[in-house]
Coordinates of C-alpha atoms in Angstrom, one line a residue:
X208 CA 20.2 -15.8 -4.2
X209 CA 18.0 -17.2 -1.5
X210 CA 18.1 -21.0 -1.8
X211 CA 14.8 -21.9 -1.3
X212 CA 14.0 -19.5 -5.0
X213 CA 17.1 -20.9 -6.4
X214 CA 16.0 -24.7 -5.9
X215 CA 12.4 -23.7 -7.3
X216 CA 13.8 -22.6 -10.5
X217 CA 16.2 -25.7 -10.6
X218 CA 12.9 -27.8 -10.6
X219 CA 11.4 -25.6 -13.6
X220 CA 14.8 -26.5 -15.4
X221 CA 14.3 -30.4 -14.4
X222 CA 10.9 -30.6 -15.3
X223 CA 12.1 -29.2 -19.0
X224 CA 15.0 -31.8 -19.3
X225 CA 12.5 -34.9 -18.1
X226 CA 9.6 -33.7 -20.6
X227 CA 12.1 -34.6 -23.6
X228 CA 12.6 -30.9 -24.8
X229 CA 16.1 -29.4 -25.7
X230 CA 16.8 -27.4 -22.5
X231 CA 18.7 -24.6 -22.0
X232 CA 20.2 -22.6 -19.0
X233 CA 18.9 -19.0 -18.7
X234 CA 20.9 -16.7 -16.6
X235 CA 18.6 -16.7 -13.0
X236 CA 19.5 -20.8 -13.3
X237 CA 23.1 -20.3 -13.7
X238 CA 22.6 -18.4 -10.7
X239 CA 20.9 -21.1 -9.1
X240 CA 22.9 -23.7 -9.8
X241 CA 25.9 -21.6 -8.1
X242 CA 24.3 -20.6 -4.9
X243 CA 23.1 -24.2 -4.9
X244 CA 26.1 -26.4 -5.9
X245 CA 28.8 -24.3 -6.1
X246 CA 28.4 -21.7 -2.8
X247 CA 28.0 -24.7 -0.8
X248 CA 30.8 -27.4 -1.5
X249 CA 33.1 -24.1 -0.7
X250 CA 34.9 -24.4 -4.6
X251 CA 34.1 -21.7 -6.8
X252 CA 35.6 -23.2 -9.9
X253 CA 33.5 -24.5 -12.9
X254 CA 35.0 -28.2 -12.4
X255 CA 32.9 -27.7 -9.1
X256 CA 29.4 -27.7 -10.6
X257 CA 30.5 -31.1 -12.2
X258 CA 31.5 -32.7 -9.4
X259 CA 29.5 -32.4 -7.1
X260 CA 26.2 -34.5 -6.8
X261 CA 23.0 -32.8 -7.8
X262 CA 20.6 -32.1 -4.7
X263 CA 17.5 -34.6 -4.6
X264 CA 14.6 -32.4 -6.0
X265 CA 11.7 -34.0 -4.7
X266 CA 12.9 -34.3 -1.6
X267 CA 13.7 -30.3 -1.6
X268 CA 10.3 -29.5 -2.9
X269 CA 8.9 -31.8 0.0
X270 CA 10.5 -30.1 2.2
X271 CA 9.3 -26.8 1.3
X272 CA 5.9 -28.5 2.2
X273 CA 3.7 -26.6 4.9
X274 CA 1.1 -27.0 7.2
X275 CA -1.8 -24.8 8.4
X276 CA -4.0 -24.3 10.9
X277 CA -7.2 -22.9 10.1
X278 CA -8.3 -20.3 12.6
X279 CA -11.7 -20.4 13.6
X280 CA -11.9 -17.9 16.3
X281 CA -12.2 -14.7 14.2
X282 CA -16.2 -14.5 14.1
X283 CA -15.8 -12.6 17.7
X284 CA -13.7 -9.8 15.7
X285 CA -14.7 -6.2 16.7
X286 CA -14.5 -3.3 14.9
X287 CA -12.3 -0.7 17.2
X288 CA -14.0 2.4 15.9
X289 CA -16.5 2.9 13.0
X290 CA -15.2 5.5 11.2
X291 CA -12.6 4.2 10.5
X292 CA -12.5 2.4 7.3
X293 CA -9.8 0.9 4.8
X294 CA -11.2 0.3 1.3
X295 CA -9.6 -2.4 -0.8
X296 CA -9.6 -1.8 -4.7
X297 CA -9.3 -5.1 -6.1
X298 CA -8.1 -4.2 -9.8
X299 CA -7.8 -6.1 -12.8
X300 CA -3.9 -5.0 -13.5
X301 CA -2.9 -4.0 -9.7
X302 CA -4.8 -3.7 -6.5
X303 CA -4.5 -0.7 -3.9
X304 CA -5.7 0.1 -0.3
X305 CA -6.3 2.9 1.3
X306 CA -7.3 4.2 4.6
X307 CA -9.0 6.8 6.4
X308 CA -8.5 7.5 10.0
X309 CA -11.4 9.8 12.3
X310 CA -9.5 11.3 15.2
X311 CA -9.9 14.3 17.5
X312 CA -8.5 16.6 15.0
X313 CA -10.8 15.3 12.2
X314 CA -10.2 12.8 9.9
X315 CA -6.4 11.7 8.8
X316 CA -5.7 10.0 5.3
X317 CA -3.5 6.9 5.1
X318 CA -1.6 5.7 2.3
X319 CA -1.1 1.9 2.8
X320 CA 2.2 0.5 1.3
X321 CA 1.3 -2.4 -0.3
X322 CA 3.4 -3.1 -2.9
X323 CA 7.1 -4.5 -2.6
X324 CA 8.6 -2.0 -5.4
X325 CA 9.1 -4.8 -7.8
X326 CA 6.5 -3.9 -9.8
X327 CA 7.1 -0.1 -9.5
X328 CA 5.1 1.7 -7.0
X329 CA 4.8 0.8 -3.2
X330 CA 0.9 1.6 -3.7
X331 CA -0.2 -1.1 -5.9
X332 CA 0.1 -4.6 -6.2
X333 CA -0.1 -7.0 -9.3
X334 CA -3.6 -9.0 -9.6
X335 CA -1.4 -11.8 -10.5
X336 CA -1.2 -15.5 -9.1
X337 CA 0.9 -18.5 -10.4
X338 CA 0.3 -22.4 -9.9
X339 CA 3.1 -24.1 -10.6
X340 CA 5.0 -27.4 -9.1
X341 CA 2.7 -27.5 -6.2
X342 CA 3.4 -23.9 -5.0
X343 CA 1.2 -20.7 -5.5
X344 CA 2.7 -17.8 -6.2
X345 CA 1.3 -14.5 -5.6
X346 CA 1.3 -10.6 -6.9
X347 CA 4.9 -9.8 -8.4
X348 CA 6.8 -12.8 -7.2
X349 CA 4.1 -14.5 -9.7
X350 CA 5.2 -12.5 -12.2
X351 CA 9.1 -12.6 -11.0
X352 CA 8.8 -16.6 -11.6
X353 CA 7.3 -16.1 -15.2
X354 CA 10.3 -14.2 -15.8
X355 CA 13.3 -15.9 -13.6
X356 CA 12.3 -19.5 -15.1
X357 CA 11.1 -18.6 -18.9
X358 CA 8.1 -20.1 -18.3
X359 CA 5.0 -19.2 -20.8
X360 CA 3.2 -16.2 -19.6
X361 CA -0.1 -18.0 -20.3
X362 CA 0.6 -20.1 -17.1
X363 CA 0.3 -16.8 -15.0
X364 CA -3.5 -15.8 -13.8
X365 CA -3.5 -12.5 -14.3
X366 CA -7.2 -11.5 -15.2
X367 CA -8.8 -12.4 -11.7
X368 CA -10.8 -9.3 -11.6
X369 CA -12.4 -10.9 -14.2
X370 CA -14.4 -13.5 -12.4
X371 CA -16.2 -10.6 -11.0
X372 CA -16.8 -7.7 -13.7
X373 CA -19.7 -6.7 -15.4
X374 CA -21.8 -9.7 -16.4
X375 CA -21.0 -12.2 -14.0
X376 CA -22.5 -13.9 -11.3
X377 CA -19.6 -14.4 -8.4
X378 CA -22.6 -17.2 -6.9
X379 CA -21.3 -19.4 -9.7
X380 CA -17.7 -19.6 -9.5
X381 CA -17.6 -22.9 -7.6
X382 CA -18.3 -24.5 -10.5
X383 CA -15.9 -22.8 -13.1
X384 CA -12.3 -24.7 -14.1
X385 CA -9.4 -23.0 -14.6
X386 CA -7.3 -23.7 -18.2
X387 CA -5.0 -26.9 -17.9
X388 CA -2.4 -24.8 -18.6
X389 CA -2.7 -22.5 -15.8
X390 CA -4.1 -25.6 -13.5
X391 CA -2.5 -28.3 -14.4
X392 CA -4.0 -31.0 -11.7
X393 CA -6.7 -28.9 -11.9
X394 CA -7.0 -28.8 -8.0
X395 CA -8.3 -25.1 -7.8
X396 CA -11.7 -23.1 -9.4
X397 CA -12.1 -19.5 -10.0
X398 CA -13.9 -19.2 -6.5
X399 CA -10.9 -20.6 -5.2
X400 CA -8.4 -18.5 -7.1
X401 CA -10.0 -15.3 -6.1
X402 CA -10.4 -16.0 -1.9
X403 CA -6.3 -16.9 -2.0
X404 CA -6.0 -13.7 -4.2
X405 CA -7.9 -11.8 -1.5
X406 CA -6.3 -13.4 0.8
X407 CA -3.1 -12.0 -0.1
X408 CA -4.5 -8.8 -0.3
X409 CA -5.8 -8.9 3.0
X410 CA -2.0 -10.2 4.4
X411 CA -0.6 -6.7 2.7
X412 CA -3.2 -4.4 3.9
X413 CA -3.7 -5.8 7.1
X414 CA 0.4 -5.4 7.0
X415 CA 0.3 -2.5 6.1
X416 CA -2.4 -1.0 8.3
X417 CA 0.0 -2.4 11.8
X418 CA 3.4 -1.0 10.1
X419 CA 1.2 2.5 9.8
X420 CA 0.2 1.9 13.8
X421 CA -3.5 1.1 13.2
X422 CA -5.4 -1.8 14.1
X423 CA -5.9 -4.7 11.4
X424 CA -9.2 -4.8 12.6
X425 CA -10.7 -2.0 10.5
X426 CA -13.8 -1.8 9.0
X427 CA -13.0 -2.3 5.3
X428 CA -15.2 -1.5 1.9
X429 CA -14.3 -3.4 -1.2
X430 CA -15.0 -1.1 -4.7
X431 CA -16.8 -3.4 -7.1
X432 CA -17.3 -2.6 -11.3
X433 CA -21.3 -1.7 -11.7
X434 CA -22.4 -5.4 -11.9
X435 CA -26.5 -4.9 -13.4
X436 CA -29.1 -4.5 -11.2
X437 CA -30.3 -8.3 -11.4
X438 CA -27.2 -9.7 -10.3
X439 CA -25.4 -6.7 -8.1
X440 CA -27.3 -7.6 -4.5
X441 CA -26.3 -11.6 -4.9
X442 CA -22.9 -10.6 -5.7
X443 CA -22.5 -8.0 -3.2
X444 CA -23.1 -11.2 -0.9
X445 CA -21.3 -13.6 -2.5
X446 CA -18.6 -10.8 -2.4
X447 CA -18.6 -10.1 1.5
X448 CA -18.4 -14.2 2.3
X449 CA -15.3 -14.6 0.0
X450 CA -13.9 -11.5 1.5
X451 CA -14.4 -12.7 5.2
X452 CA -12.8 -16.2 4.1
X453 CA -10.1 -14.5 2.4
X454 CA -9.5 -12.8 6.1
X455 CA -9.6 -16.2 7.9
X456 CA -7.0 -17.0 5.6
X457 CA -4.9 -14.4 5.6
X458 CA -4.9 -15.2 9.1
X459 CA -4.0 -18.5 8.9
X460 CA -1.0 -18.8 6.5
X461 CA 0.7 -15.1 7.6
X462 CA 2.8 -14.3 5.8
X463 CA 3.8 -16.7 3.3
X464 CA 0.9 -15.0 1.5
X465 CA 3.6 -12.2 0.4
X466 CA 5.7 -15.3 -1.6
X467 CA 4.2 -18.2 -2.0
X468 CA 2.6 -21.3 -0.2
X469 CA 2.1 -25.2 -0.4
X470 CA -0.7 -26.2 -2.9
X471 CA -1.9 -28.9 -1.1
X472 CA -2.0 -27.2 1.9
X473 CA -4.0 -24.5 0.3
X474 CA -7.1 -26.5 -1.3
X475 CA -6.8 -28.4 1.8
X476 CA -7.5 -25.0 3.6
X477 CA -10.0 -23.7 1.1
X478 CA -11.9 -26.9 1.3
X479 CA -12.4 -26.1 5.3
X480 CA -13.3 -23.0 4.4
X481 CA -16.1 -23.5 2.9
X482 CA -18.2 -25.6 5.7
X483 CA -17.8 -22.9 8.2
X484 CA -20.9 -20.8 9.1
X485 CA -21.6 -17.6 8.8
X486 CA -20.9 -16.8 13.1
X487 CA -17.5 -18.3 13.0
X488 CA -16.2 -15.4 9.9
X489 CA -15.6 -12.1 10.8
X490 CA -18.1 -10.6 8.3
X491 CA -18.8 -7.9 10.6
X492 CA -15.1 -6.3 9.3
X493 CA -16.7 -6.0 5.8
X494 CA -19.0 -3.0 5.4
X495 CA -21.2 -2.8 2.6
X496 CA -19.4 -2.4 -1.1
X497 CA -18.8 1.0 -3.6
X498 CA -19.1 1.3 -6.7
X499 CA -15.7 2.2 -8.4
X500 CA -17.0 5.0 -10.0
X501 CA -18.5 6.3 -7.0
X502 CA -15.4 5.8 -5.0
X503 CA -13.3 7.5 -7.6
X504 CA -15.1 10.6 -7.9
X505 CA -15.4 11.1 -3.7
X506 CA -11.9 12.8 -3.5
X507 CA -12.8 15.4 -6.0
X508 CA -16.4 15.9 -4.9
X509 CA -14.7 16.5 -1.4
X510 CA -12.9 19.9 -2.9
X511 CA -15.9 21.3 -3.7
X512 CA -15.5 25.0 -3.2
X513 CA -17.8 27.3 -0.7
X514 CA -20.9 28.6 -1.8
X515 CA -21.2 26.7 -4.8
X516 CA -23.0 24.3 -6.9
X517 CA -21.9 21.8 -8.8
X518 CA -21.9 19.0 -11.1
X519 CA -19.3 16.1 -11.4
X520 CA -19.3 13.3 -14.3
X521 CA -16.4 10.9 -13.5
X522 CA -14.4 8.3 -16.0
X523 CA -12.6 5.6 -14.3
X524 CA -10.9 4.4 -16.6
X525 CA -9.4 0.8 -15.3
X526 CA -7.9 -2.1 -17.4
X527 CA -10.4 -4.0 -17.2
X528 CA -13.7 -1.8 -17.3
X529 CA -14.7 2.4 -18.3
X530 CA -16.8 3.2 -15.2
X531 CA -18.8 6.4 -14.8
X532 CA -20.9 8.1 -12.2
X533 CA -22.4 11.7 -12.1
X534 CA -22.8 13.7 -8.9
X535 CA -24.3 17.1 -7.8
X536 CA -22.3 18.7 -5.0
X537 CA -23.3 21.8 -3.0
X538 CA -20.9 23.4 -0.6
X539 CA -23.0 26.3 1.7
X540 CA -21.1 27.8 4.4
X541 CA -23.7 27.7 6.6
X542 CA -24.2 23.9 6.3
X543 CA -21.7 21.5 8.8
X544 CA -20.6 19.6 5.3
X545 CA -21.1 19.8 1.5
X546 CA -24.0 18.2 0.4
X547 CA -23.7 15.5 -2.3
X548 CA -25.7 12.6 -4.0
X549 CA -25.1 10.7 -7.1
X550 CA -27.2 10.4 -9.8
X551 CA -28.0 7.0 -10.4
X552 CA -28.8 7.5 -14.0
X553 CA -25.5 8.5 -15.0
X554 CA -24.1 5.2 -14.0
X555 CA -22.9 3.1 -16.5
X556 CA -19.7 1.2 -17.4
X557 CA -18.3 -0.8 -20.5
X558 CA -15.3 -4.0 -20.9
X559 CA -13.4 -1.7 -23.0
X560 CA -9.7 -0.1 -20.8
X561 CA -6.7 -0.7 -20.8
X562 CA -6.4 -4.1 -21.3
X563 CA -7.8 -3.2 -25.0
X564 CA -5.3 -0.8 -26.0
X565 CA -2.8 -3.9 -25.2
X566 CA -3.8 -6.1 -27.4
X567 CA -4.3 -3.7 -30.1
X568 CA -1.3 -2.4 -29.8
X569 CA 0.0 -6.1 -29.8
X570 CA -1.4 -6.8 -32.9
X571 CA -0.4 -3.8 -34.3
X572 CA 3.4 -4.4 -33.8
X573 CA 3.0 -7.8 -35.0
X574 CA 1.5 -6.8 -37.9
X575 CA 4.0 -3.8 -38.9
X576 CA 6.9 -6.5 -39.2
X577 CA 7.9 -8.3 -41.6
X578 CA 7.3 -12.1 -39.8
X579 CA 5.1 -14.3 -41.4
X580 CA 1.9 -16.0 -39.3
X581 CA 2.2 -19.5 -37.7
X582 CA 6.5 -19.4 -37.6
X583 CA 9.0 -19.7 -35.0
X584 CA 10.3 -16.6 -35.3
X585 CA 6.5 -15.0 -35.2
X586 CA 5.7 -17.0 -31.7
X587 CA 9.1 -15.7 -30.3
X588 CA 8.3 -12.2 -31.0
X589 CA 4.6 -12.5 -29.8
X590 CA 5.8 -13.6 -26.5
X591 CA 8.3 -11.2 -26.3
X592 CA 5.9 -8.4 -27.0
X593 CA 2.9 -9.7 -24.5
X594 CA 5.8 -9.8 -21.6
X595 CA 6.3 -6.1 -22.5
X596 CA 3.6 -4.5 -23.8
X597 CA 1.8 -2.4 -20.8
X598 CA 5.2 -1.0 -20.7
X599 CA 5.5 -0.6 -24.1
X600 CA 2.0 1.1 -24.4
X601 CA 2.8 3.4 -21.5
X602 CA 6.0 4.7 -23.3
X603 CA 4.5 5.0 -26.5
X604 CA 1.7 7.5 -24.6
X605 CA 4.1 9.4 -23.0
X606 CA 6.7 9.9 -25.6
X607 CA 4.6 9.7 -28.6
X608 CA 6.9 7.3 -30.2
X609 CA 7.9 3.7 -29.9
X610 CA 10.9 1.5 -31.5
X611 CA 10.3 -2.2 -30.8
X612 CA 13.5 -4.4 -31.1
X613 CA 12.1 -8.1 -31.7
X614 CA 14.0 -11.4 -31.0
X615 CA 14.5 -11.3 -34.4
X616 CA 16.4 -8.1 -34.3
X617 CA 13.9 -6.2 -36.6
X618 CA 12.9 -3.2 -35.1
X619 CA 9.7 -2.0 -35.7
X620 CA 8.2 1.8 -35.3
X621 CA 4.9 2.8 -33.8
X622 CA 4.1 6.3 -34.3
X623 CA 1.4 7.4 -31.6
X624 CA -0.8 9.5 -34.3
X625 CA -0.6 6.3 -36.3
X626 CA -1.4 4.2 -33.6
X627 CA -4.6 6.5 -32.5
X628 CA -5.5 6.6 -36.3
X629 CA -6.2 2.4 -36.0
X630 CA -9.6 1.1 -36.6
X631 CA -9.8 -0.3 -33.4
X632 CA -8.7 2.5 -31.7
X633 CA -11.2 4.9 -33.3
X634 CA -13.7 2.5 -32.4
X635 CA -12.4 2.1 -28.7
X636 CA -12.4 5.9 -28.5
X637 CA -16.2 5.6 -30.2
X638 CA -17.1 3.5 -27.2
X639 CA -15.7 5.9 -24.8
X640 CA -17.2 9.2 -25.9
X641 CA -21.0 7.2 -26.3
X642 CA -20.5 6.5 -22.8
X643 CA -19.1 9.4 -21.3
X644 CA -21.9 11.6 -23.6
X645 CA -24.9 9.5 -22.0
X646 CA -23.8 10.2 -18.6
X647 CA -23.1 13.7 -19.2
X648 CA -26.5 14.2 -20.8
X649 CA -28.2 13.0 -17.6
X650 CA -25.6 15.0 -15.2
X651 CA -25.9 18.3 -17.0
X652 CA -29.6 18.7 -16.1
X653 CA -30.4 22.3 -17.9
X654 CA -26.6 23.2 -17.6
X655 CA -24.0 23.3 -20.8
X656 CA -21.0 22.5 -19.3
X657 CA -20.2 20.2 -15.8
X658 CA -16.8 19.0 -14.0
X659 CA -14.9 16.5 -15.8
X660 CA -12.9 13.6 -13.2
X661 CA -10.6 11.9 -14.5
X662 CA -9.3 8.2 -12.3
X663 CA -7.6 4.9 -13.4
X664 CA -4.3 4.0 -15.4
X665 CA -6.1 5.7 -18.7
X666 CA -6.9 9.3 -17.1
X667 CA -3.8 10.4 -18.9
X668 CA -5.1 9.0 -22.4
X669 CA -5.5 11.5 -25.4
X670 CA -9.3 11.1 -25.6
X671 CA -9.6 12.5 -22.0
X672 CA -7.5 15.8 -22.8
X673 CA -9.7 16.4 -26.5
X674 CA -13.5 15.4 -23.9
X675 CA -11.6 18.2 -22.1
X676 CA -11.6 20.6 -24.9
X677 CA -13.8 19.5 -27.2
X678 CA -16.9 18.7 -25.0
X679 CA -19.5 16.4 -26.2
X680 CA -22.4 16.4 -28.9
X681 CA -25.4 15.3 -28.2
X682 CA -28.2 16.2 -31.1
X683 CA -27.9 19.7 -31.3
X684 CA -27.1 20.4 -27.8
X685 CA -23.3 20.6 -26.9
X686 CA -22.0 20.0 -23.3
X687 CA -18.5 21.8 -22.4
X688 CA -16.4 20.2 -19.8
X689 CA -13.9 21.7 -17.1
X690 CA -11.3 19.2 -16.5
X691 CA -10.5 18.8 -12.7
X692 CA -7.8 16.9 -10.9
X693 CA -9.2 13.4 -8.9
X694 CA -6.6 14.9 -5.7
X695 CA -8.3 16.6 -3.1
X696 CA -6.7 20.3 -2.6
X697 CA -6.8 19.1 1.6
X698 CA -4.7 15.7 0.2
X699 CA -2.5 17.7 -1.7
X700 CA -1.4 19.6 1.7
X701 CA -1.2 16.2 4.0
X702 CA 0.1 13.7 1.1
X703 CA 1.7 15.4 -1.1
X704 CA 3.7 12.8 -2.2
X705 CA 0.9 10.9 -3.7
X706 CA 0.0 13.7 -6.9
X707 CA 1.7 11.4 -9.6
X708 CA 0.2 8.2 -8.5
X709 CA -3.1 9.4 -7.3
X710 CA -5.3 8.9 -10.2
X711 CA -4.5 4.8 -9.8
X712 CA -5.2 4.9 -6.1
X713 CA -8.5 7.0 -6.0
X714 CA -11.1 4.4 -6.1
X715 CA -9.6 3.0 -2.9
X716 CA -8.9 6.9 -1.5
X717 CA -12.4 7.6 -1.9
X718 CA -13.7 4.7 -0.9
X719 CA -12.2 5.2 2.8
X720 CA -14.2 8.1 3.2
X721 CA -16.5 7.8 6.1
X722 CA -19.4 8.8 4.1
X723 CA -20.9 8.6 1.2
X724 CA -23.6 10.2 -1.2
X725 CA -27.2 9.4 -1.8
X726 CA -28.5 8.4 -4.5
X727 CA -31.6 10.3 -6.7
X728 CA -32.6 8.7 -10.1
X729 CA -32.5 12.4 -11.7
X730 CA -31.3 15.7 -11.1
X731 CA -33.6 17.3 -9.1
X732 CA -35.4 21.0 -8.1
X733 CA -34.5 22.7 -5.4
X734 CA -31.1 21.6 -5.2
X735 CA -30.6 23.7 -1.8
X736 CA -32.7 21.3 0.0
X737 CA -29.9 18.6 -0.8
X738 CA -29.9 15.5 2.0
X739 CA -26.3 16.0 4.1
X740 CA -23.8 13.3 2.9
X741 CA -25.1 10.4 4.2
X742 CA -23.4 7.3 6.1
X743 CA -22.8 4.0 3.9
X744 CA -26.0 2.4 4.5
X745 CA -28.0 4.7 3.0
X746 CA -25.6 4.3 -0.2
X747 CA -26.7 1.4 -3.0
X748 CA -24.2 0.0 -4.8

């Protein structure tokens, strides 16, 4: 065990002892204690550990202490070619990036590993931070902390994305606290929170985007949820200043951002950050933002085949927010490119995703037992199941059956035709089909059955497959749906190794194209006359 981890877990476990609760080892602080005390005096045997003096703790957090520079040199960035673009899908569960690279051969599609495998695939990373004894941790070794030390997982921030979804005004999260228990000197706000979470986001990609042989100098799109038309054009500015700080500091701290760095040094940072102006933060990196939706929908629109028309309705569906866009596509061989816009009608998008089906299938373990409300044994098992249940959700969906073994040892059964048969899952699949039947209605034009796209962690959920075959009713008019894959048949050829993880990584695939639809209010006449695919400025998020 490294010994800077294994002294930050050692301070988790004095921090119990001094607070006057009954402490207890768990196994990562055996471990600790070993690679601390025992490793170093050279003596392996247990008399060792007794023996020899304990370390001083605040001096070895002190030490751990660092300093930054802020850089303030970066509003001279350049972009190195312009169309060439990374787009950075900030998600609520796990963020992605993705690039797309124009060259003399046409345009090349780039995969950026961001993740560390911890948390499963080397495309994503967790939307996760941690404050804890002076430190900020970030992305899965947040969550790698949680679970090393035993600490509460309501200390963990892991709904960022909400500071920004539909509703919100991102002007006003200066002024927003954070919960004691996830602050606890309360030295940081929401605002703050999400620049160091970007931050880290931008250290990965940027990463990334060298180890690949690019330039970190991209221009880069950020996909956004369909914030309403009174608020989107002040976020969308709000959004591109946080996301030029969150460069700066990138910049600044390196690559600490992959672990975790100094709080003090951070808000003193932040707190810099702030007072710069606008010329001295390389905004000019940050191209205008894309709707998820839209993004999501781009790969398939792409695969259009020749000499057809077509329409498109795509679900995202996120863990956060449903998002859906519609989209007319024409692809005439005598035309340089197909020839898309979105319907801006179609767009709409609702809080209810993945995140839902977690708690209600949290409540509905908890409920199935045999534990009584407000007990020890009840809090134990409610932990235990929050730690596991996206997992627990995902295995349930894919195998159609679930046995839960508590801390109590009572094992508890969750049938998936059960579990779909809930209230609140009817009602969760109620909200989805209103949604997706509104669009569709708007997409279809005079047509009875569209292109069904299905993107996001829930693509592969039950209600998609029965839209699929079922279709949608709206008053007495029925609209079929063909379902079709999110992958590009040209991705398929050049990444093929992406097909299973693709439908989690399209909003940022599609959002690295170098061009983007227009937008018309309503499906129009004439469709043959469709504007070329136009570049992003001509696009309205």
């Amino acid at each position: 065990m490294d010994k800077e981890r294994a002294k930050d877990l050692l301070m988790n476990l004095l921090e119990r002892a001094l607070g006057g609760d009954r402490t207890y080892l768990t196994s990562r602080e055996v471990e600790a204690l070993q690679a601390l005390l025992i490793e170093e005096s050279g003596r392996p045997d247990k008399s060792t550990a007794t023996s020899t003096p304990a370390p001083d703790f605040q001096l070895a957090k002190a030490s751990q202490a660092k300093t930054y520079k802020l850089l303030l040199d970066l509003g001279g960035a350049r972009i190195q070619d312009s169309n060439s673009i990374v787009c950075v899908d900030f998600g609520t569960s796990f963020s992605k990036a993705f690039a797309t690279v124009a060259g003399s051969g046409g345009l090349r599609y780039v995969d950026l590993a961001i993740g560390d495998g911890l948390s499963g695939s080397r495309l994503t990373t967790p939307s996760e931070l941690l404050v804890i004894n002076n430190r900020i941790y970030f992305g899965s070794k947040a969550r790698q902390h949680v679970d090393d030390t035993q600490t509460s997982t309501d200390t963990i921030i892991d709904s960022i994305k909400q500071f920004i979804t539909l509703g919100k005004e991102v002007s006003k999260l200066g002024a927003a606290r954070l919960p004691p228990v996830q602050d606890p000197n309360g030295d940081l706000t929401q605002r703050d929170v999400l620049v160091l979470y970007l931050a880290h986001l931008m250290h990965l990609t940027e990463k990334a985007l060298i180890d690949a042989g690019l330039s970190r100098d991209l221009l880069r799109r950020f996909a956004h949820p369909a914030w309403k038309d009174g608020a989107k054009d002040e976020n969308a500015k709000e959004m591109r200043r946080l996301m030029a700080e969150a460069i700066v500091l990138a910049r600044s701290i390196g690559s600490d951002l992959e672990d975790a760095v100094d709080l003090p040094s951070a808000v003193t940072l932040l707190e810099q950050l702030k007072t710069l102006s606008e010329d001295l933060l390389p905004t000019v990196l940050i191209g205008e933002p894309v709707r998820e939706a839209t993004a999501a929908g781009a790969g398939a629109l792409i695969s259009t085949p020749e000499n057809t028309r077509q329409a498109y309705l795509i679900v995202d569906i996120g863990a956060g927010t449903t998002d859906v866009a519609g989209f007319l596509c024409v692809n005439n061989t005598e035309w340089d490119n197909a020839r898309v816009f979105e319907i801006s009608k179609a767009a709409a998008a609702i809080n209810k995703a993945g995140n839902m089906l977690d708690q209600i299938l949290h409540r509905h373990i908890l409920e199935s037992s045999s534990l009584t409300p407000d007990t020890t044994e009840y809090r134990s098992a409610a932990l235990y199941i929050r730690r596991q249940r996206r997992a627990l959700k995902e295995q349930l969906f894919a195998e159609g059956r679930l046995v839960v073994l508590l801390p109590t040892d009572e094992s508890v059964i969750v049938e998936l035709e059960t579990f779909l048969a809930l209230k609140m899952m009817r009602d969760f699949e109620k909200s989805l089909y209103d949604l997706v039947a509104q669009s569709a209605e708007v997409v279809a034009g005079d047509a009875s059955r569209i292109k069904l796209v299905a993107t996001g962690g829930g693509s592969r959920l039950p209600i998609v497959s029965k839209l699929a075959v079922d279709g949608v009713q709206i008053g007495q008019r029925r609209i079929d749906f063909d379902l079709v894959d999110a992958m590009p048949d040209r991705l398929g050829t050049t990444n093929p190794e992406l097909s299973q993880a693709f439908p989690q990584v399209a909003v940022a695939f599609g959002g690295s194209l170098p061009e983007l639809p227009e937008q018309r209010s309503s499906v129009p006449t004439g469709i043959e006359q469709a504007p070329k695919r136009l570049l992003t400025p001509v696009y309205k998020s």
